[in-house]
PDB file of N, CA and C in Angstrom:
ATOM      1  N   MET A 286     136.002 136.994 -63.660  1.00  0.00           N
ATOM      2  CA  MET A 286     136.505 137.416 -64.960  1.00  0.00           C
ATOM      3  C   MET A 286     136.297 138.924 -65.084  1.00  0.00           C
ATOM      4  N   SER A 287     137.297 139.634 -65.500  1.00  0.00           N
ATOM      5  CA  SER A 287     137.203 141.090 -65.605  1.00  0.00           C
ATOM      6  C   SER A 287     136.455 141.490 -66.875  1.00  0.00           C
ATOM      7  N   ASP A 288     136.012 142.752 -66.891  1.00  0.00           N
ATOM      8  CA  ASP A 288     135.321 143.270 -68.078  1.00  0.00           C
ATOM      9  C   ASP A 288     136.222 143.226 -69.302  1.00  0.00           C
ATOM     10  N   LYS A 289     137.518 143.469 -69.087  1.00  0.00           N
ATOM     11  CA  LYS A 289     138.466 143.451 -70.201  1.00  0.00           C
ATOM     12  C   LYS A 289     138.485 142.079 -70.873  1.00  0.00           C
ATOM     13  N   ASN A 290     138.500 141.024 -70.080  1.00  0.00           N
ATOM     14  CA  ASN A 290     138.498 139.667 -70.636  1.00  0.00           C
ATOM     15  C   ASN A 290     137.190 139.359 -71.359  1.00  0.00           C
ATOM     16  N   GLN A 291     136.083 139.858 -70.850  1.00  0.00           N
ATOM     17  CA  GLN A 291     134.795 139.626 -71.499  1.00  0.00           C
ATOM     18  C   GLN A 291     134.753 140.285 -72.872  1.00  0.00           C
ATOM     19  N   TYR A 292     135.257 141.492 -72.976  1.00  0.00           N
ATOM     20  CA  TYR A 292     135.274 142.165 -74.270  1.00  0.00           C
ATOM     21  C   TYR A 292     136.191 141.446 -75.243  1.00  0.00           C
ATOM     22  N   GLN A 293     137.279 140.898 -74.753  1.00  0.00           N
ATOM     23  CA  GLN A 293     138.184 140.168 -75.621  1.00  0.00           C
ATOM     24  C   GLN A 293     137.507 138.905 -76.150  1.00  0.00           C
ATOM     25  N   LEU A 294     136.754 138.228 -75.313  1.00  0.00           N
ATOM     26  CA  LEU A 294     136.029 137.035 -75.744  1.00  0.00           C
ATOM     27  C   LEU A 294     134.984 137.409 -76.798  1.00  0.00           C
ATOM     28  N   LYS A 295     134.294 138.518 -76.573  1.00  0.00           N
ATOM     29  CA  LYS A 295     133.297 138.989 -77.536  1.00  0.00           C
ATOM     30  C   LYS A 295     133.955 139.267 -78.889  1.00  0.00           C
ATOM     31  N   ASP A 296     135.110 139.942 -78.855  1.00  0.00           N
ATOM     32  CA  ASP A 296     135.834 140.232 -80.089  1.00  0.00           C
ATOM     33  C   ASP A 296     136.295 138.953 -80.778  1.00  0.00           C
ATOM     34  N   LEU A 297     136.712 137.980 -79.979  1.00  0.00           N
ATOM     35  CA  LEU A 297     137.148 136.692 -80.520  1.00  0.00           C
ATOM     36  C   LEU A 297     135.989 135.978 -81.215  1.00  0.00           C
ATOM     37  N   LEU A 298     134.826 135.990 -80.588  1.00  0.00           N
ATOM     38  CA  LEU A 298     133.650 135.353 -81.190  1.00  0.00           C
ATOM     39  C   LEU A 298     133.241 136.050 -82.487  1.00  0.00           C
ATOM     40  N   LYS A 299     133.288 137.379 -82.488  1.00  0.00           N
ATOM     41  CA  LYS A 299     132.956 138.113 -83.718  1.00  0.00           C
ATOM     42  C   LYS A 299     133.930 137.774 -84.840  1.00  0.00           C
ATOM     43  N   ALA A 300     135.207 137.699 -84.491  1.00  0.00           N
ATOM     44  CA  ALA A 300     136.221 137.361 -85.497  1.00  0.00           C
ATOM     45  C   ALA A 300     136.002 135.955 -86.038  1.00  0.00           C
ATOM     46  N   MET A 301     135.636 135.034 -85.144  1.00  0.00           N
ATOM     47  CA  MET A 301     135.386 133.659 -85.566  1.00  0.00           C
ATOM     48  C   MET A 301     134.171 133.591 -86.504  1.00  0.00           C
ATOM     49  N   LEU A 302     133.101 134.299 -86.155  1.00  0.00           N
ATOM     50  CA  LEU A 302     131.915 134.330 -87.012  1.00  0.00           C
ATOM     51  C   LEU A 302     132.249 134.898 -88.386  1.00  0.00           C
ATOM     52  N   LYS A 303     133.075 135.937 -88.394  1.00  0.00           N
ATOM     53  CA  LYS A 303     133.467 136.552 -89.662  1.00  0.00           C
ATOM     54  C   LYS A 303     134.320 135.599 -90.487  1.00  0.00           C
ATOM     55  N   GLN A 304     135.261 134.932 -89.831  1.00  0.00           N
ATOM     56  CA  GLN A 304     136.160 134.010 -90.534  1.00  0.00           C
ATOM     57  C   GLN A 304     135.385 132.875 -91.195  1.00  0.00           C
ATOM     58  N   TYR A 305     134.388 132.356 -90.500  1.00  0.00           N
ATOM     59  CA  TYR A 305     133.612 131.237 -91.036  1.00  0.00           C
ATOM     60  C   TYR A 305     132.367 131.697 -91.792  1.00  0.00           C
ATOM     61  N   LYS A 306     132.298 133.001 -92.048  1.00  0.00           N
ATOM     62  CA  LYS A 306     131.194 133.595 -92.813  1.00  0.00           C
ATOM     63  C   LYS A 306     129.828 133.259 -92.219  1.00  0.00           C
ATOM     64  N   LEU A 307     129.750 133.365 -90.891  1.00  0.00           N
ATOM     65  CA  LEU A 307     128.509 133.082 -90.182  1.00  0.00           C
ATOM     66  C   LEU A 307     127.879 134.340 -89.592  1.00  0.00           C
ATOM     67  N   GLU A 308     128.447 135.502 -89.891  1.00  0.00           N
ATOM     68  CA  GLU A 308     127.925 136.755 -89.334  1.00  0.00           C
ATOM     69  C   GLU A 308     126.461 136.968 -89.706  1.00  0.00           C
ATOM     70  N   ASP A 309     126.152 136.808 -90.979  1.00  0.00           N
ATOM     71  CA  ASP A 309     124.778 137.033 -91.428  1.00  0.00           C
ATOM     72  C   ASP A 309     123.813 136.055 -90.775  1.00  0.00           C
ATOM     73  N   LYS A 310     124.227 134.813 -90.634  1.00  0.00           N
ATOM     74  CA  LYS A 310     123.359 133.810 -90.015  1.00  0.00           C
ATOM     75  C   LYS A 310     123.107 134.159 -88.550  1.00  0.00           C
ATOM     76  N   TYR A 311     124.158 134.606 -87.859  1.00  0.00           N
ATOM     77  CA  TYR A 311     124.009 135.017 -86.463  1.00  0.00           C
ATOM     78  C   TYR A 311     123.030 136.187 -86.362  1.00  0.00           C
ATOM     79  N   GLU A 312     123.200 137.182 -87.226  1.00  0.00           N
ATOM     80  CA  GLU A 312     122.306 138.344 -87.223  1.00  0.00           C
ATOM     81  C   GLU A 312     120.870 137.928 -87.536  1.00  0.00           C
ATOM     82  N   GLU A 313     120.714 136.975 -88.435  1.00  0.00           N
ATOM     83  CA  GLU A 313     119.385 136.480 -88.807  1.00  0.00           C
ATOM     84  C   GLU A 313     118.705 135.799 -87.616  1.00  0.00           C
ATOM     85  N   VAL A 314     119.444 134.975 -86.898  1.00  0.00           N
ATOM     86  CA  VAL A 314     118.898 134.293 -85.717  1.00  0.00           C
ATOM     87  C   VAL A 314     118.514 135.322 -84.660  1.00  0.00           C
ATOM     88  N   ASP A 315     119.381 136.306 -84.444  1.00  0.00           N
ATOM     89  CA  ASP A 315     119.114 137.356 -83.465  1.00  0.00           C
ATOM     90  C   ASP A 315     117.884 138.165 -83.865  1.00  0.00           C
ATOM     91  N   LEU A 316     117.752 138.461 -85.140  1.00  0.00           N
ATOM     92  CA  LEU A 316     116.593 139.205 -85.629  1.00  0.00           C
ATOM     93  C   LEU A 316     115.310 138.399 -85.443  1.00  0.00           C
ATOM     94  N   ASN A 317     115.346 137.111 -85.755  1.00  0.00           N
ATOM     95  CA  ASN A 317     114.179 136.247 -85.557  1.00  0.00           C
ATOM     96  C   ASN A 317     113.738 136.258 -84.101  1.00  0.00           C
ATOM     97  N   LYS A 318     114.699 136.188 -83.219  1.00  0.00           N
ATOM     98  CA  LYS A 318     114.410 136.153 -81.783  1.00  0.00           C
ATOM     99  C   LYS A 318     113.774 137.462 -81.315  1.00  0.00           C
ATOM    100  N   ASN A 319     114.177 138.572 -81.890  1.00  0.00           N
ATOM    101  CA  ASN A 319     113.712 139.884 -81.445  1.00  0.00           C
ATOM    102  C   ASN A 319     112.644 140.508 -82.343  1.00  0.00           C
ATOM    103  N   TRP A 320     112.190 139.797 -83.358  1.00  0.00           N
ATOM    104  CA  TRP A 320     111.192 140.312 -84.297  1.00  0.00           C
ATOM    105  C   TRP A 320     109.925 140.811 -83.596  1.00  0.00           C
ATOM    106  N   PRO A 321     109.362 140.063 -82.622  1.00  0.00           N
ATOM    107  CA  PRO A 321     108.158 140.571 -81.943  1.00  0.00           C
ATOM    108  C   PRO A 321     108.401 141.910 -81.241  1.00  0.00           C
ATOM    109  N   HIS A 322     109.576 142.077 -80.660  1.00  0.00           N
ATOM    110  CA  HIS A 322     109.909 143.331 -79.979  1.00  0.00           C
ATOM    111  C   HIS A 322     110.037 144.483 -80.985  1.00  0.00           C
ATOM    112  N   LEU A 323     110.621 144.204 -82.136  1.00  0.00           N
ATOM    113  CA  LEU A 323     110.838 145.244 -83.147  1.00  0.00           C
ATOM    114  C   LEU A 323     109.559 145.637 -83.874  1.00  0.00           C
ATOM    115  N   MET A 324     108.757 144.642 -84.244  1.00  0.00           N
ATOM    116  CA  MET A 324     107.614 144.901 -85.117  1.00  0.00           C
ATOM    117  C   MET A 324     106.259 144.761 -84.426  1.00  0.00           C
ATOM    118  N   GLY A 325     106.247 144.242 -83.217  1.00  0.00           N
ATOM    119  CA  GLY A 325     104.993 144.042 -82.507  1.00  0.00           C
ATOM    120  C   GLY A 325     104.476 142.625 -82.686  1.00  0.00           C
ATOM    121  N   THR A 326     103.633 142.203 -81.757  1.00  0.00           N
ATOM    122  CA  THR A 326     103.166 140.813 -81.762  1.00  0.00           C
ATOM    123  C   THR A 326     102.241 140.502 -82.937  1.00  0.00           C
ATOM    124  N   LEU A 327     101.445 141.468 -83.376  1.00  0.00           N
ATOM    125  CA  LEU A 327     100.530 141.210 -84.497  1.00  0.00           C
ATOM    126  C   LEU A 327     101.307 140.819 -85.745  1.00  0.00           C
ATOM    127  N   ILE A 328     102.296 141.621 -86.100  1.00  0.00           N
ATOM    128  CA  ILE A 328     103.106 141.319 -87.285  1.00  0.00           C
ATOM    129  C   ILE A 328     103.905 140.042 -87.063  1.00  0.00           C
ATOM    130  N   ALA A 329     104.476 139.889 -85.880  1.00  0.00           N
ATOM    131  CA  ALA A 329     105.272 138.691 -85.578  1.00  0.00           C
ATOM    132  C   ALA A 329     104.428 137.427 -85.683  1.00  0.00           C
ATOM    133  N   ASN A 330     103.181 137.495 -85.245  1.00  0.00           N
ATOM    134  CA  ASN A 330     102.306 136.318 -85.311  1.00  0.00           C
ATOM    135  C   ASN A 330     101.953 135.926 -86.742  1.00  0.00           C
ATOM    136  N   HIS A 331     102.026 136.873 -87.665  1.00  0.00           N
ATOM    137  CA  HIS A 331     101.717 136.585 -89.067  1.00  0.00           C
ATOM    138  C   HIS A 331     102.969 136.385 -89.922  1.00  0.00           C
ATOM    139  N   THR A 332     104.138 136.464 -89.289  1.00  0.00           N
ATOM    140  CA  THR A 332     105.400 136.241 -89.996  1.00  0.00           C
ATOM    141  C   THR A 332     105.739 134.763 -89.934  1.00  0.00           C
ATOM    142  N   THR A 333     105.912 134.146 -91.093  1.00  0.00           N
ATOM    143  CA  THR A 333     106.224 132.718 -91.123  1.00  0.00           C
ATOM    144  C   THR A 333     107.711 132.448 -91.313  1.00  0.00           C
ATOM    145  N   LYS A 334     108.445 133.418 -91.883  1.00  0.00           N
ATOM    146  CA  LYS A 334     109.875 133.205 -92.107  1.00  0.00           C
ATOM    147  C   LYS A 334     110.577 134.544 -92.303  1.00  0.00           C
ATOM    148  N   LEU A 335     111.764 134.660 -91.708  1.00  0.00           N
ATOM    149  CA  LEU A 335     112.646 135.814 -91.913  1.00  0.00           C
ATOM    150  C   LEU A 335     113.972 135.294 -92.418  1.00  0.00           C
ATOM    151  N   GLN A 336     114.521 135.965 -93.417  1.00  0.00           N
ATOM    152  CA  GLN A 336     115.806 135.540 -93.964  1.00  0.00           C
ATOM    153  C   GLN A 336     116.548 136.770 -94.476  1.00  0.00           C
ATOM    154  N   ILE A 337     117.860 136.804 -94.239  1.00  0.00           N
ATOM    155  CA  ILE A 337     118.697 137.895 -94.734  1.00  0.00           C
ATOM    156  C   ILE A 337     119.649 137.330 -95.776  1.00  0.00           C
ATOM    157  N   ARG A 338     119.604 137.937 -96.971  1.00  0.00           N
ATOM    158  CA  ARG A 338     120.529 137.564 -98.053  1.00  0.00           C
ATOM    159  C   ARG A 338     120.911 138.813 -98.823  1.00  0.00           C
ATOM    160  N   ASP A 339     122.202 139.002 -99.017  1.00  0.00           N
ATOM    161  CA  ASP A 339     122.703 140.124 -99.819  1.00  0.00           C
ATOM    162  C   ASP A 339     122.110 141.465 -99.386  1.00  0.00           C
ATOM    163  N   LYS A 340     122.102 141.685 -98.072  1.00  0.00           N
ATOM    164  CA  LYS A 340     121.599 142.936 -97.479  1.00  0.00           C
ATOM    165  C   LYS A 340     120.107 143.159 -97.718  1.00  0.00           C
ATOM    166  N   LYS A 341     119.382 142.098 -98.047  1.00  0.00           N
ATOM    167  CA  LYS A 341     117.932 142.173 -98.196  1.00  0.00           C
ATOM    168  C   LYS A 341     117.287 141.319 -97.114  1.00  0.00           C
ATOM    169  N   LEU A 342     116.232 141.863 -96.510  1.00  0.00           N
ATOM    170  CA  LEU A 342     115.452 141.118 -95.533  1.00  0.00           C
ATOM    171  C   LEU A 342     114.228 140.559 -96.246  1.00  0.00           C
ATOM    172  N   TYR A 343     114.133 139.240 -96.281  1.00  0.00           N
ATOM    173  CA  TYR A 343     112.979 138.566 -96.874  1.00  0.00           C
ATOM    174  C   TYR A 343     112.021 138.207 -95.745  1.00  0.00           C
ATOM    175  N   VAL A 344     110.794 138.707 -95.844  1.00  0.00           N
ATOM    176  CA  VAL A 344     109.785 138.484 -94.815  1.00  0.00           C
ATOM    177  C   VAL A 344     108.623 137.746 -95.453  1.00  0.00           C
ATOM    178  N   GLU A 345     108.376 136.525 -94.996  1.00  0.00           N
ATOM    179  CA  GLU A 345     107.220 135.762 -95.482  1.00  0.00           C
ATOM    180  C   GLU A 345     106.092 135.926 -94.480  1.00  0.00           C
ATOM    181  N   LEU A 346     104.924 136.279 -95.000  1.00  0.00           N
ATOM    182  CA  LEU A 346     103.752 136.538 -94.165  1.00  0.00           C
ATOM    183  C   LEU A 346     102.589 135.665 -94.608  1.00  0.00           C
ATOM    184  N   ASP A 347     101.719 135.341 -93.656  1.00  0.00           N
ATOM    185  CA  ASP A 347     100.551 134.525 -93.994  1.00  0.00           C
ATOM    186  C   ASP A 347      99.289 135.372 -94.185  1.00  0.00           C
ATOM    187  N   SER A 348      99.456 136.690 -94.195  1.00  0.00           N
ATOM    188  CA  SER A 348      98.313 137.585 -94.347  1.00  0.00           C
ATOM    189  C   SER A 348      98.576 138.620 -95.444  1.00  0.00           C
ATOM    190  N   PRO A 349      97.780 138.590 -96.514  1.00  0.00           N
ATOM    191  CA  PRO A 349      97.940 139.590 -97.569  1.00  0.00           C
ATOM    192  C   PRO A 349      97.684 141.020 -97.070  1.00  0.00           C
ATOM    193  N   VAL A 350      96.799 141.160 -96.106  1.00  0.00           N
ATOM    194  CA  VAL A 350      96.486 142.486 -95.566  1.00  0.00           C
ATOM    195  C   VAL A 350      97.699 143.058 -94.837  1.00  0.00           C
ATOM    196  N   ILE A 351      98.328 142.250 -93.993  1.00  0.00           N
ATOM    197  CA  ILE A 351      99.529 142.690 -93.257  1.00  0.00           C
ATOM    198  C   ILE A 351     100.655 142.975 -94.255  1.00  0.00           C
ATOM    199  N   ARG A 352     100.796 142.130 -95.264  1.00  0.00           N
ATOM    200  CA  ARG A 352     101.831 142.331 -96.283  1.00  0.00           C
ATOM    201  C   ARG A 352     101.646 143.690 -96.963  1.00  0.00           C
ATOM    202  N   GLN A 353     100.417 144.009 -97.314  1.00  0.00           N
ATOM    203  CA  GLN A 353     100.128 145.289 -97.967  1.00  0.00           C
ATOM    204  C   GLN A 353     100.449 146.459 -97.042  1.00  0.00           C
ATOM    205  N   GLU A 354     100.024 146.362 -95.788  1.00  0.00           N
ATOM    206  CA  GLU A 354     100.296 147.431 -94.820  1.00  0.00           C
ATOM    207  C   GLU A 354     101.795 147.620 -94.610  1.00  0.00           C
ATOM    208  N   MET A 355     102.535 146.515 -94.525  1.00  0.00           N
ATOM    209  CA  MET A 355     103.983 146.599 -94.311  1.00  0.00           C
ATOM    210  C   MET A 355     104.693 147.191 -95.523  1.00  0.00           C
ATOM    211  N   SER A 356     104.125 147.008 -96.700  1.00  0.00           N
ATOM    212  CA  SER A 356     104.772 147.535 -97.908  1.00  0.00           C
ATOM    213  C   SER A 356     104.852 149.063 -97.879  1.00  0.00           C
ATOM    214  N   TYR A 357     103.946 149.699 -97.152  1.00  0.00           N
ATOM    215  CA  TYR A 357     103.972 151.159 -97.045  1.00  0.00           C
ATOM    216  C   TYR A 357     105.064 151.647 -96.094  1.00  0.00           C
ATOM    217  N   GLY A 358     105.564 150.760 -95.243  1.00  0.00           N
ATOM    218  CA  GLY A 358     106.540 151.170 -94.237  1.00  0.00           C
ATOM    219  C   GLY A 358     107.890 150.494 -94.361  1.00  0.00           C
ATOM    220  N   LYS A 359     108.297 150.172 -95.577  1.00  0.00           N
ATOM    221  CA  LYS A 359     109.577 149.479 -95.770  1.00  0.00           C
ATOM    222  C   LYS A 359     110.756 150.273 -95.216  1.00  0.00           C
ATOM    223  N   SER A 360     110.766 151.573 -95.432  1.00  0.00           N
ATOM    224  CA  SER A 360     111.897 152.381 -94.949  1.00  0.00           C
ATOM    225  C   SER A 360     111.970 152.361 -93.423  1.00  0.00           C
ATOM    226  N   LEU A 361     110.826 152.333 -92.765  1.00  0.00           N
ATOM    227  CA  LEU A 361     110.801 152.257 -91.305  1.00  0.00           C
ATOM    228  C   LEU A 361     111.314 150.900 -90.823  1.00  0.00           C
ATOM    229  N   ILE A 362     110.965 149.837 -91.528  1.00  0.00           N
ATOM    230  CA  ILE A 362     111.457 148.497 -91.182  1.00  0.00           C
ATOM    231  C   ILE A 362     112.974 148.460 -91.311  1.00  0.00           C
ATOM    232  N   ILE A 363     113.492 148.993 -92.404  1.00  0.00           N
ATOM    233  CA  ILE A 363     114.946 149.029 -92.619  1.00  0.00           C
ATOM    234  C   ILE A 363     115.621 149.796 -91.487  1.00  0.00           C
ATOM    235  N   GLU A 364     115.052 150.938 -91.147  1.00  0.00           N
ATOM    236  CA  GLU A 364     115.615 151.766 -90.077  1.00  0.00           C
ATOM    237  C   GLU A 364     115.618 151.021 -88.740  1.00  0.00           C
ATOM    238  N   LYS A 365     114.501 150.384 -88.392  1.00  0.00           N
ATOM    239  CA  LYS A 365     114.409 149.658 -87.122  1.00  0.00           C
ATOM    240  C   LYS A 365     115.398 148.495 -87.059  1.00  0.00           C
ATOM    241  N   VAL A 366     115.487 147.728 -88.127  1.00  0.00           N
ATOM    242  CA  VAL A 366     116.381 146.568 -88.149  1.00  0.00           C
ATOM    243  C   VAL A 366     117.835 147.016 -88.051  1.00  0.00           C
ATOM    244  N   ASN A 367     118.207 148.025 -88.808  1.00  0.00           N
ATOM    245  CA  ASN A 367     119.590 148.504 -88.778  1.00  0.00           C
ATOM    246  C   ASN A 367     119.942 149.123 -87.431  1.00  0.00           C
ATOM    247  N   GLN A 368     119.000 149.831 -86.846  1.00  0.00           N
ATOM    248  CA  GLN A 368     119.237 150.409 -85.523  1.00  0.00           C
ATOM    249  C   GLN A 368     119.413 149.293 -84.494  1.00  0.00           C
ATOM    250  N   PHE A 369     118.600 148.267 -84.570  1.00  0.00           N
ATOM    251  CA  PHE A 369     118.714 147.125 -83.665  1.00  0.00           C
ATOM    252  C   PHE A 369     120.072 146.444 -83.820  1.00  0.00           C
ATOM    253  N   ALA A 370     120.511 146.265 -85.058  1.00  0.00           N
ATOM    254  CA  ALA A 370     121.771 145.568 -85.328  1.00  0.00           C
ATOM    255  C   ALA A 370     122.995 146.436 -85.033  1.00  0.00           C
ATOM    256  N   GLY A 371     122.809 147.746 -84.995  1.00  0.00           N
ATOM    257  CA  GLY A 371     123.933 148.638 -84.758  1.00  0.00           C
ATOM    258  C   GLY A 371     124.838 148.792 -85.965  1.00  0.00           C
ATOM    259  N   GLN A 372     124.305 148.473 -87.119  1.00  0.00           N
ATOM    260  CA  GLN A 372     125.057 148.562 -88.372  1.00  0.00           C
ATOM    261  C   GLN A 372     124.071 148.519 -89.534  1.00  0.00           C
ATOM    262  N   GLU A 373     124.560 148.780 -90.739  1.00  0.00           N
ATOM    263  CA  GLU A 373     123.686 148.654 -91.902  1.00  0.00           C
ATOM    264  C   GLU A 373     123.630 147.187 -92.294  1.00  0.00           C
ATOM    265  N   LEU A 374     122.705 146.494 -91.689  1.00  0.00           N
ATOM    266  CA  LEU A 374     122.534 145.066 -91.930  1.00  0.00           C
ATOM    267  C   LEU A 374     121.761 144.823 -93.221  1.00  0.00           C
ATOM    268  N   ILE A 375     120.737 145.650 -93.462  1.00  0.00           N
ATOM    269  CA  ILE A 375     119.901 145.497 -94.660  1.00  0.00           C
ATOM    270  C   ILE A 375     119.721 146.848 -95.338  1.00  0.00           C
ATOM    271  N   ASN A 376     119.426 146.813 -96.635  1.00  0.00           N
ATOM    272  CA  ASN A 376     119.099 148.046 -97.356  1.00  0.00           C
ATOM    273  C   ASN A 376     117.824 147.899 -98.182  1.00  0.00           C
ATOM    274  N   ASP A 377     117.158 146.750 -98.040  1.00  0.00           N
ATOM    275  CA  ASP A 377     115.902 146.520 -98.754  1.00  0.00           C
ATOM    276  C   ASP A 377     115.090 145.468 -98.008  1.00  0.00           C
ATOM    277  N   VAL A 378     113.781 145.514 -98.208  1.00  0.00           N
ATOM    278  CA  VAL A 378     112.866 144.536 -97.616  1.00  0.00           C
ATOM    279  C   VAL A 378     112.033 143.942 -98.740  1.00  0.00           C
ATOM    280  N   VAL A 379     111.972 142.618 -98.786  1.00  0.00           N
ATOM    281  CA  VAL A 379     111.151 141.910 -99.764  1.00  0.00           C
ATOM    282  C   VAL A 379     110.057 141.190 -98.989  1.00  0.00           C
ATOM    283  N   LEU A 380     108.814 141.531 -99.284  1.00  0.00           N
ATOM    284  CA  LEU A 380     107.664 140.934 -98.598  1.00  0.00           C
ATOM    285  C   LEU A 380     107.050 139.868 -99.487  1.00  0.00           C
ATOM    286  N   ARG A 381     106.843 138.712 -98.917  1.00  0.00           N
ATOM    287  CA  ARG A 381     106.260 137.592 -99.679  1.00  0.00           C
ATOM    288  C   ARG A 381     105.020 137.088 -98.991  1.00  0.00           C
TER     289      ARG A 381
END
């Protein structure tokens, strides 16, 4: 299969995700999978749930100390997530 055909398949899959309004869910799954790489294992180990809704990243944590520390770096989290996604995926972080 040529590179041209592979890119066409990728475009087809993106269009399908968009048509069925599954883009955000796909990005959420991808973010969950790569969260340890983006934020480090310590934060990932204390993260119980990640969810994206209305351009907000909801992060549930099991440690109040980690939650407090992360609250100081919300802009950095937004920057890292958007850079990873290659688009403005989120514009706010809600820590729970």
